[in-house]
Amino acid sequence: MNTYRHLEIHPIAGALGAEIRGVDLSRPLPDEQFEEVRSALHEHLVIFFRDQNLTPRQHVEFSSRFGELLEVPFVRALDGFPTILPVMKGKAEKTRRNFGGLWHSDMSYSEKPPLGSALYGRVIPPYGGDTMWANMYRAYETLSDRLKQVLDGLGAVHSAVRSYGAGGAVVNNGDPAHKMDVRTDERASSEVVHPVVRVHPATGRKALYVNSTYTLRFDGMTQEESEPLLQFLYQHAARPEFTCRFRWSPGSLAVWDNRCTQHLAMNDYDGFDRELHRTTISGDRPVPASRTLQ
Ligand SMILES: [Fe+2]
């Protein structure tokens, strides 16, 4: 456990997740305090700040201290803020699948997937709409040694196609019945190979890096060959004891590390509005656990 001189840290679960208290994010944090926030992110994988009062600009300013912010494809950004993705569902919406409703790591379909994301709660239903995260270090470390060796040498193909391809699970092509505007384009069908086990560049720890939303198959194998082992890994990665669950309130900010976690949005609040704003922090190409894998 790290010691913190400038922050108060309260873990919310055994596997991952901690609330940070005594910080006002509407003003620039001194460097030494921000470095402790970054340490807390590396130690707890997802960190939460409650009762923050942030304008979109302040949200952008704080999250951009972790790295350059990305403009997210397929989804219309907040007016005037190209790096803010509004995650919204209206009380009248009955969606086929809500945004972020299956376990995933944000944008793992991109060549350089984001380091992390920062999600700020604006409109929160009276109950439901929680977010869960799962610890992918723990998922990897609890596998048998032989399976770890096998996975260390594998790559996996990721793509946005099932979510954002034509007829994809969250595409609505600007249908006014949906608050979010999600459209497909040619980028949805491109494929990228990432290591199944990646080494976190800051902690040096190995994390499982396949997810049921964007991973299609193992590199060099058919989908049929890949599916049984992938399904096992998805179930294993989501074991309850590897997770934490966050109850949102307006003014809560969650910052998570996409390199060593997955997350899931609960869609259990039909009849209520929910609106959160996400910024997405740029990252590097995943580093494989095995040197033979490029
Ligand atoms: Fe997400």
Short mmCIF file of C-alpha atoms and ligand atoms in Angstrom, two decimals:
data_model
loop_
_atom_site.label_atom_id
_atom_site.label_comp_id
_atom_site.label_asym_id
_atom_site.label_seq_id
_atom_site.Cartn_x
_atom_site.Cartn_y
_atom_site.Cartn_z
CA MET A 1 0.00 0.00 0.00
CA ASN A 2 1.26 3.43 -0.90
CA THR A 3 1.19 6.19 1.66
CA TYR A 4 -0.53 9.41 0.67
CA ARG A 5 0.26 12.81 2.16
CA HIS A 6 -2.19 14.87 0.15
CA LEU A 7 -5.20 12.57 -0.29
CA GLU A 8 -7.67 10.61 1.82
CA ILE A 9 -8.21 7.16 0.24
CA HIS A 10 -11.11 4.81 1.04
CA PRO A 11 -11.19 1.50 -0.87
CA ILE A 12 -14.72 0.38 -1.79
CA ALA A 13 -14.02 -3.32 -2.49
CA GLY A 14 -11.28 -5.90 -2.03
CA ALA A 15 -10.43 -6.26 -5.72
CA LEU A 16 -10.26 -2.65 -6.93
CA GLY A 17 -11.78 0.79 -6.56
CA ALA A 18 -11.21 3.59 -4.05
CA GLU A 19 -12.94 6.82 -3.18
CA ILE A 20 -10.71 9.85 -2.83
CA ARG A 21 -11.89 12.53 -0.42
CA GLY A 22 -10.82 16.03 0.38
CA VAL A 23 -10.11 17.15 -3.18
CA ASP A 24 -11.80 19.92 -5.19
CA LEU A 25 -11.32 19.15 -8.88
CA SER A 26 -12.78 22.44 -10.09
CA ARG A 27 -9.39 24.06 -9.39
CA PRO A 28 -6.01 22.91 -10.71
CA LEU A 29 -4.43 20.45 -8.26
CA PRO A 30 -0.85 21.16 -7.17
CA ASP A 31 1.57 18.81 -8.97
CA GLU A 32 2.44 16.80 -5.85
CA GLN A 33 -1.25 16.19 -5.15
CA PHE A 34 -1.96 15.23 -8.76
CA GLU A 35 0.95 12.75 -8.69
CA GLU A 36 -0.70 11.09 -5.69
CA VAL A 37 -3.96 10.87 -7.67
CA ARG A 38 -2.03 9.11 -10.44
CA SER A 39 -0.44 6.75 -7.87
CA ALA A 40 -3.89 6.01 -6.45
CA LEU A 41 -5.12 5.16 -9.96
CA HIS A 42 -2.22 2.75 -10.44
CA GLU A 43 -2.83 1.18 -7.02
CA HIS A 44 -6.65 0.99 -7.06
CA LEU A 45 -7.31 0.88 -10.89
CA VAL A 46 -10.50 2.95 -10.61
CA ILE A 47 -10.86 6.00 -8.38
CA PHE A 48 -13.94 7.99 -7.45
CA PHE A 49 -14.47 11.60 -6.40
CA ARG A 50 -17.88 12.60 -5.05
CA ASP A 51 -19.71 15.93 -4.84
CA GLN A 52 -17.65 17.66 -7.52
CA ASN A 53 -19.08 20.66 -9.30
CA LEU A 54 -17.47 20.65 -12.73
CA THR A 55 -18.22 22.53 -15.92
CA PRO A 56 -17.41 20.62 -19.12
CA ARG A 57 -14.25 22.72 -19.40
CA GLN A 58 -13.12 21.82 -15.87
CA HIS A 59 -13.81 18.15 -16.59
CA VAL A 60 -11.61 18.41 -19.70
CA GLU A 61 -8.88 20.29 -17.83
CA PHE A 62 -8.64 17.78 -14.99
CA SER A 63 -8.76 14.65 -17.14
CA SER A 64 -6.23 16.01 -19.64
CA ARG A 65 -3.58 16.00 -16.91
CA PHE A 66 -3.44 12.21 -17.36
CA GLY A 67 -2.71 12.59 -21.07
CA GLU A 68 -4.04 14.00 -24.31
CA LEU A 69 -7.80 13.51 -24.74
CA LEU A 70 -9.21 11.56 -27.69
CA GLU A 71 -12.14 12.34 -29.93
CA VAL A 72 -14.28 9.20 -29.91
CA PRO A 73 -15.48 7.81 -33.27
CA PHE A 74 -19.11 6.87 -34.09
CA VAL A 75 -20.73 8.85 -31.26
CA ARG A 76 -21.66 12.54 -31.52
CA ALA A 77 -19.70 14.62 -29.02
CA LEU A 78 -21.09 17.29 -26.73
CA ASP A 79 -21.68 20.56 -28.62
CA GLY A 80 -18.54 22.67 -28.42
CA PHE A 81 -16.53 19.91 -26.66
CA PRO A 82 -15.19 17.43 -29.21
CA THR A 83 -13.47 15.35 -26.50
CA ILE A 84 -16.59 14.93 -24.32
CA LEU A 85 -18.74 11.89 -25.08
CA PRO A 86 -22.22 12.26 -23.58
CA VAL A 87 -23.47 8.88 -22.33
CA MET A 88 -27.23 9.29 -22.18
CA LYS A 89 -30.44 7.30 -21.96
CA GLY A 90 -33.84 8.96 -21.78
CA LYS A 91 -36.75 7.82 -19.65
CA ALA A 92 -38.75 6.84 -22.74
CA GLU A 93 -35.93 4.87 -24.36
CA LYS A 94 -36.09 1.15 -24.77
CA THR A 95 -32.77 0.33 -26.37
CA ARG A 96 -31.72 -3.03 -27.77
CA ARG A 97 -28.53 -2.74 -25.80
CA ASN A 98 -27.49 0.22 -23.74
CA PHE A 99 -24.17 1.94 -24.32
CA GLY A 100 -21.40 0.08 -22.48
CA GLY A 101 -23.80 -2.68 -21.42
CA LEU A 102 -21.41 -5.61 -21.86
CA TRP A 103 -18.00 -6.02 -20.24
CA HIS A 104 -15.34 -4.12 -22.16
CA SER A 105 -12.25 -1.99 -22.08
CA ASP A 106 -12.96 1.31 -23.85
CA MET A 107 -11.98 1.41 -27.52
CA SER A 108 -9.84 -1.73 -27.44
CA TYR A 109 -10.60 -1.83 -31.18
CA SER A 110 -8.14 1.02 -31.79
CA GLU A 111 -4.43 0.64 -32.54
CA LYS A 112 -3.54 2.65 -29.49
CA PRO A 113 -6.38 2.07 -27.04
CA PRO A 114 -6.97 4.72 -24.39
CA LEU A 115 -4.99 4.67 -21.16
CA GLY A 116 -8.09 5.56 -19.22
CA SER A 117 -11.43 7.31 -19.12
CA ALA A 118 -13.02 9.87 -16.80
CA LEU A 119 -16.79 9.70 -16.41
CA TYR A 120 -18.70 12.49 -14.69
CA GLY A 121 -22.26 11.99 -13.45
CA ARG A 122 -24.76 14.75 -14.29
CA VAL A 123 -28.25 13.17 -14.22
CA ILE A 124 -28.52 10.00 -12.14
CA PRO A 125 -31.65 7.84 -11.73
CA PRO A 126 -33.05 7.43 -8.18
CA TYR A 127 -31.94 3.81 -8.30
CA GLY A 128 -30.06 1.67 -10.81
CA GLY A 129 -27.56 2.69 -13.49
CA ASP A 130 -24.56 1.59 -11.41
CA THR A 131 -21.25 0.86 -13.12
CA MET A 132 -19.12 -2.22 -12.36
CA TRP A 133 -15.40 -2.64 -12.91
CA ALA A 134 -13.28 -5.80 -12.85
CA ASN A 135 -9.56 -6.21 -12.08
CA MET A 136 -7.72 -7.77 -15.05
CA TYR A 137 -4.48 -8.25 -13.10
CA ARG A 138 -6.45 -10.46 -10.73
CA ALA A 139 -8.11 -12.23 -13.66
CA TYR A 140 -4.71 -13.10 -15.12
CA GLU A 141 -2.98 -13.98 -11.85
CA THR A 142 -5.65 -16.49 -10.83
CA LEU A 143 -5.26 -18.64 -13.98
CA SER A 144 -3.19 -21.81 -13.90
CA ASP A 145 0.49 -21.41 -14.78
CA ARG A 146 0.14 -23.49 -17.94
CA LEU A 147 -2.78 -21.44 -19.25
CA LYS A 148 -0.88 -18.23 -18.42
CA GLN A 149 2.00 -19.48 -20.58
CA VAL A 150 -0.35 -20.26 -23.46
CA LEU A 151 -2.08 -16.88 -23.25
CA ASP A 152 1.24 -15.00 -22.93
CA GLY A 153 2.05 -16.11 -26.47
CA LEU A 154 -1.31 -15.30 -28.09
CA GLY A 155 -2.71 -12.26 -29.83
CA ALA A 156 -6.39 -11.46 -30.27
CA VAL A 157 -8.27 -9.62 -33.00
CA HIS A 158 -10.35 -6.66 -31.82
CA SER A 159 -12.92 -4.70 -33.83
CA ALA A 160 -15.77 -2.26 -33.28
CA VAL A 161 -17.97 -4.13 -35.77
CA ARG A 162 -20.42 -5.80 -33.38
CA SER A 163 -21.13 -2.49 -31.64
CA TYR A 164 -20.74 0.09 -34.40
CA GLY A 165 -20.95 -1.83 -37.69
CA ALA A 166 -24.10 -1.73 -39.85
CA GLY A 167 -26.87 -3.04 -37.58
CA GLY A 168 -24.43 -2.92 -34.63
CA ALA A 169 -25.73 -3.22 -31.09
CA VAL A 170 -25.58 0.48 -30.22
CA VAL A 171 -26.02 2.12 -33.66
CA ASN A 172 -29.16 4.26 -34.04
CA ASN A 173 -28.21 6.50 -37.01
CA GLY A 174 -29.49 9.62 -35.31
CA ASP A 175 -32.97 8.23 -34.55
CA PRO A 176 -34.59 11.00 -32.44
CA ALA A 177 -36.07 8.35 -30.12
CA HIS A 178 -32.52 7.99 -28.75
CA LYS A 179 -30.71 10.71 -26.86
CA MET A 180 -27.31 9.56 -28.12
CA ASP A 181 -26.45 9.90 -31.79
CA VAL A 182 -24.46 6.80 -32.80
CA ARG A 183 -23.64 6.16 -36.46
CA THR A 184 -21.64 3.52 -38.21
CA ASP A 185 -18.84 4.28 -40.67
CA GLU A 186 -16.06 2.39 -42.46
CA ARG A 187 -13.81 2.42 -39.40
CA ALA A 188 -16.18 -0.03 -37.67
CA SER A 189 -15.04 -2.98 -39.76
CA SER A 190 -11.28 -2.54 -39.34
CA GLU A 191 -9.46 -5.12 -37.22
CA VAL A 192 -6.45 -4.79 -34.95
CA VAL A 193 -4.40 -7.43 -33.13
CA HIS A 194 -3.47 -6.89 -29.47
CA PRO A 195 -1.68 -9.23 -27.07
CA VAL A 196 -4.07 -11.35 -24.97
CA VAL A 197 -1.89 -10.52 -21.98
CA ARG A 198 -0.47 -7.02 -21.81
CA VAL A 199 2.18 -5.57 -19.54
CA HIS A 200 1.10 -2.36 -17.84
CA PRO A 201 3.69 0.28 -18.73
CA ALA A 202 3.60 1.95 -15.31
CA THR A 203 3.28 -0.99 -12.91
CA GLY A 204 5.01 -3.71 -14.96
CA ARG A 205 2.20 -6.14 -14.02
CA LYS A 206 0.50 -8.48 -16.51
CA ALA A 207 -3.21 -8.05 -17.22
CA LEU A 208 -5.70 -10.05 -19.25
CA TYR A 209 -6.73 -8.00 -22.29
CA VAL A 210 -9.65 -9.66 -24.11
CA ASN A 211 -13.25 -8.53 -23.73
CA SER A 212 -16.64 -9.76 -24.92
CA THR A 213 -17.58 -6.49 -26.63
CA TYR A 214 -14.65 -5.95 -29.00
CA THR A 215 -12.58 -9.16 -29.15
CA LEU A 216 -13.52 -11.32 -32.17
CA ARG A 217 -11.08 -14.27 -32.04
CA PHE A 218 -7.49 -15.26 -31.32
CA ASP A 219 -5.04 -14.16 -33.98
CA GLY A 220 -4.34 -17.04 -36.37
CA MET A 221 -7.35 -19.11 -35.24
CA THR A 222 -10.92 -19.34 -36.47
CA GLN A 223 -13.77 -17.90 -34.46
CA GLU A 224 -15.01 -21.44 -33.72
CA GLU A 225 -11.60 -22.47 -32.41
CA SER A 226 -11.33 -19.32 -30.32
CA GLU A 227 -14.80 -19.16 -28.85
CA PRO A 228 -14.64 -21.80 -26.06
CA LEU A 229 -11.49 -20.38 -24.49
CA LEU A 230 -12.62 -16.78 -24.97
CA GLN A 231 -15.95 -17.54 -23.30
CA PHE A 232 -14.13 -19.14 -20.37
CA LEU A 233 -11.90 -16.05 -20.05
CA TYR A 234 -14.88 -13.65 -20.15
CA GLN A 235 -16.65 -15.57 -17.38
CA HIS A 236 -13.50 -15.87 -15.34
CA ALA A 237 -12.69 -12.16 -15.72
CA ALA A 238 -16.14 -11.20 -14.42
CA ARG A 239 -16.04 -13.32 -11.26
CA PRO A 240 -17.79 -11.29 -8.55
CA GLU A 241 -14.74 -11.23 -6.28
CA PHE A 242 -12.72 -9.49 -9.02
CA THR A 243 -15.23 -6.62 -9.26
CA CYS A 244 -16.44 -3.46 -7.59
CA ARG A 245 -19.70 -1.64 -8.10
CA PHE A 246 -20.24 2.10 -7.91
CA ARG A 247 -23.49 3.83 -7.00
CA TRP A 248 -23.51 7.14 -8.85
CA SER A 249 -24.72 10.44 -7.50
CA PRO A 250 -24.79 13.75 -9.39
CA GLY A 251 -21.30 15.28 -9.22
CA SER A 252 -19.43 11.95 -8.98
CA LEU A 253 -16.37 11.48 -11.17
CA ALA A 254 -14.89 8.03 -11.87
CA VAL A 255 -11.43 7.72 -13.44
CA TRP A 256 -10.33 4.26 -14.51
CA ASP A 257 -7.37 2.57 -16.11
CA ASN A 258 -8.46 0.77 -19.30
CA ARG A 259 -5.17 -1.18 -19.45
CA CYS A 260 -5.94 -3.34 -16.43
CA THR A 261 -9.73 -3.18 -15.95
CA GLN A 262 -12.97 -3.86 -17.75
CA HIS A 263 -16.29 -2.24 -16.94
CA LEU A 264 -20.01 -2.61 -17.53
CA ALA A 265 -22.97 -0.23 -17.32
CA MET A 266 -26.07 -1.65 -15.61
CA ASN A 267 -29.24 -1.03 -17.63
CA ASP A 268 -31.75 -1.39 -14.80
CA TYR A 269 -33.38 2.06 -14.69
CA ASP A 270 -36.06 2.10 -17.39
CA GLY A 271 -38.35 5.09 -16.95
CA PHE A 272 -35.60 7.42 -15.69
CA ASP A 273 -33.13 9.73 -17.37
CA ARG A 274 -29.39 9.13 -16.99
CA GLU A 275 -26.63 11.36 -18.34
CA LEU A 276 -22.91 11.19 -17.78
CA HIS A 277 -20.01 12.80 -19.63
CA ARG A 278 -16.93 10.80 -20.57
CA THR A 279 -13.49 12.00 -21.53
CA THR A 280 -11.09 9.44 -22.98
CA ILE A 281 -7.34 9.64 -22.33
CA SER A 282 -4.97 8.53 -25.09
CA GLY A 283 -2.72 5.53 -24.54
CA ASP A 284 0.00 3.46 -26.19
CA ARG A 285 0.07 0.25 -28.18
CA PRO A 286 -0.29 -2.61 -25.68
CA VAL A 287 3.00 -4.23 -24.68
CA PRO A 288 2.88 -8.05 -24.98
CA ALA A 289 3.86 -10.34 -22.12
CA SER A 290 5.89 -12.47 -24.53
CA ARG A 291 8.73 -10.95 -26.52
CA THR A 292 8.04 -13.30 -29.40
CA LEU A 293 4.65 -11.69 -29.93
CA GLN A 294 4.64 -8.42 -31.85
FE FE B 1 -17.04 2.05 -21.52
#
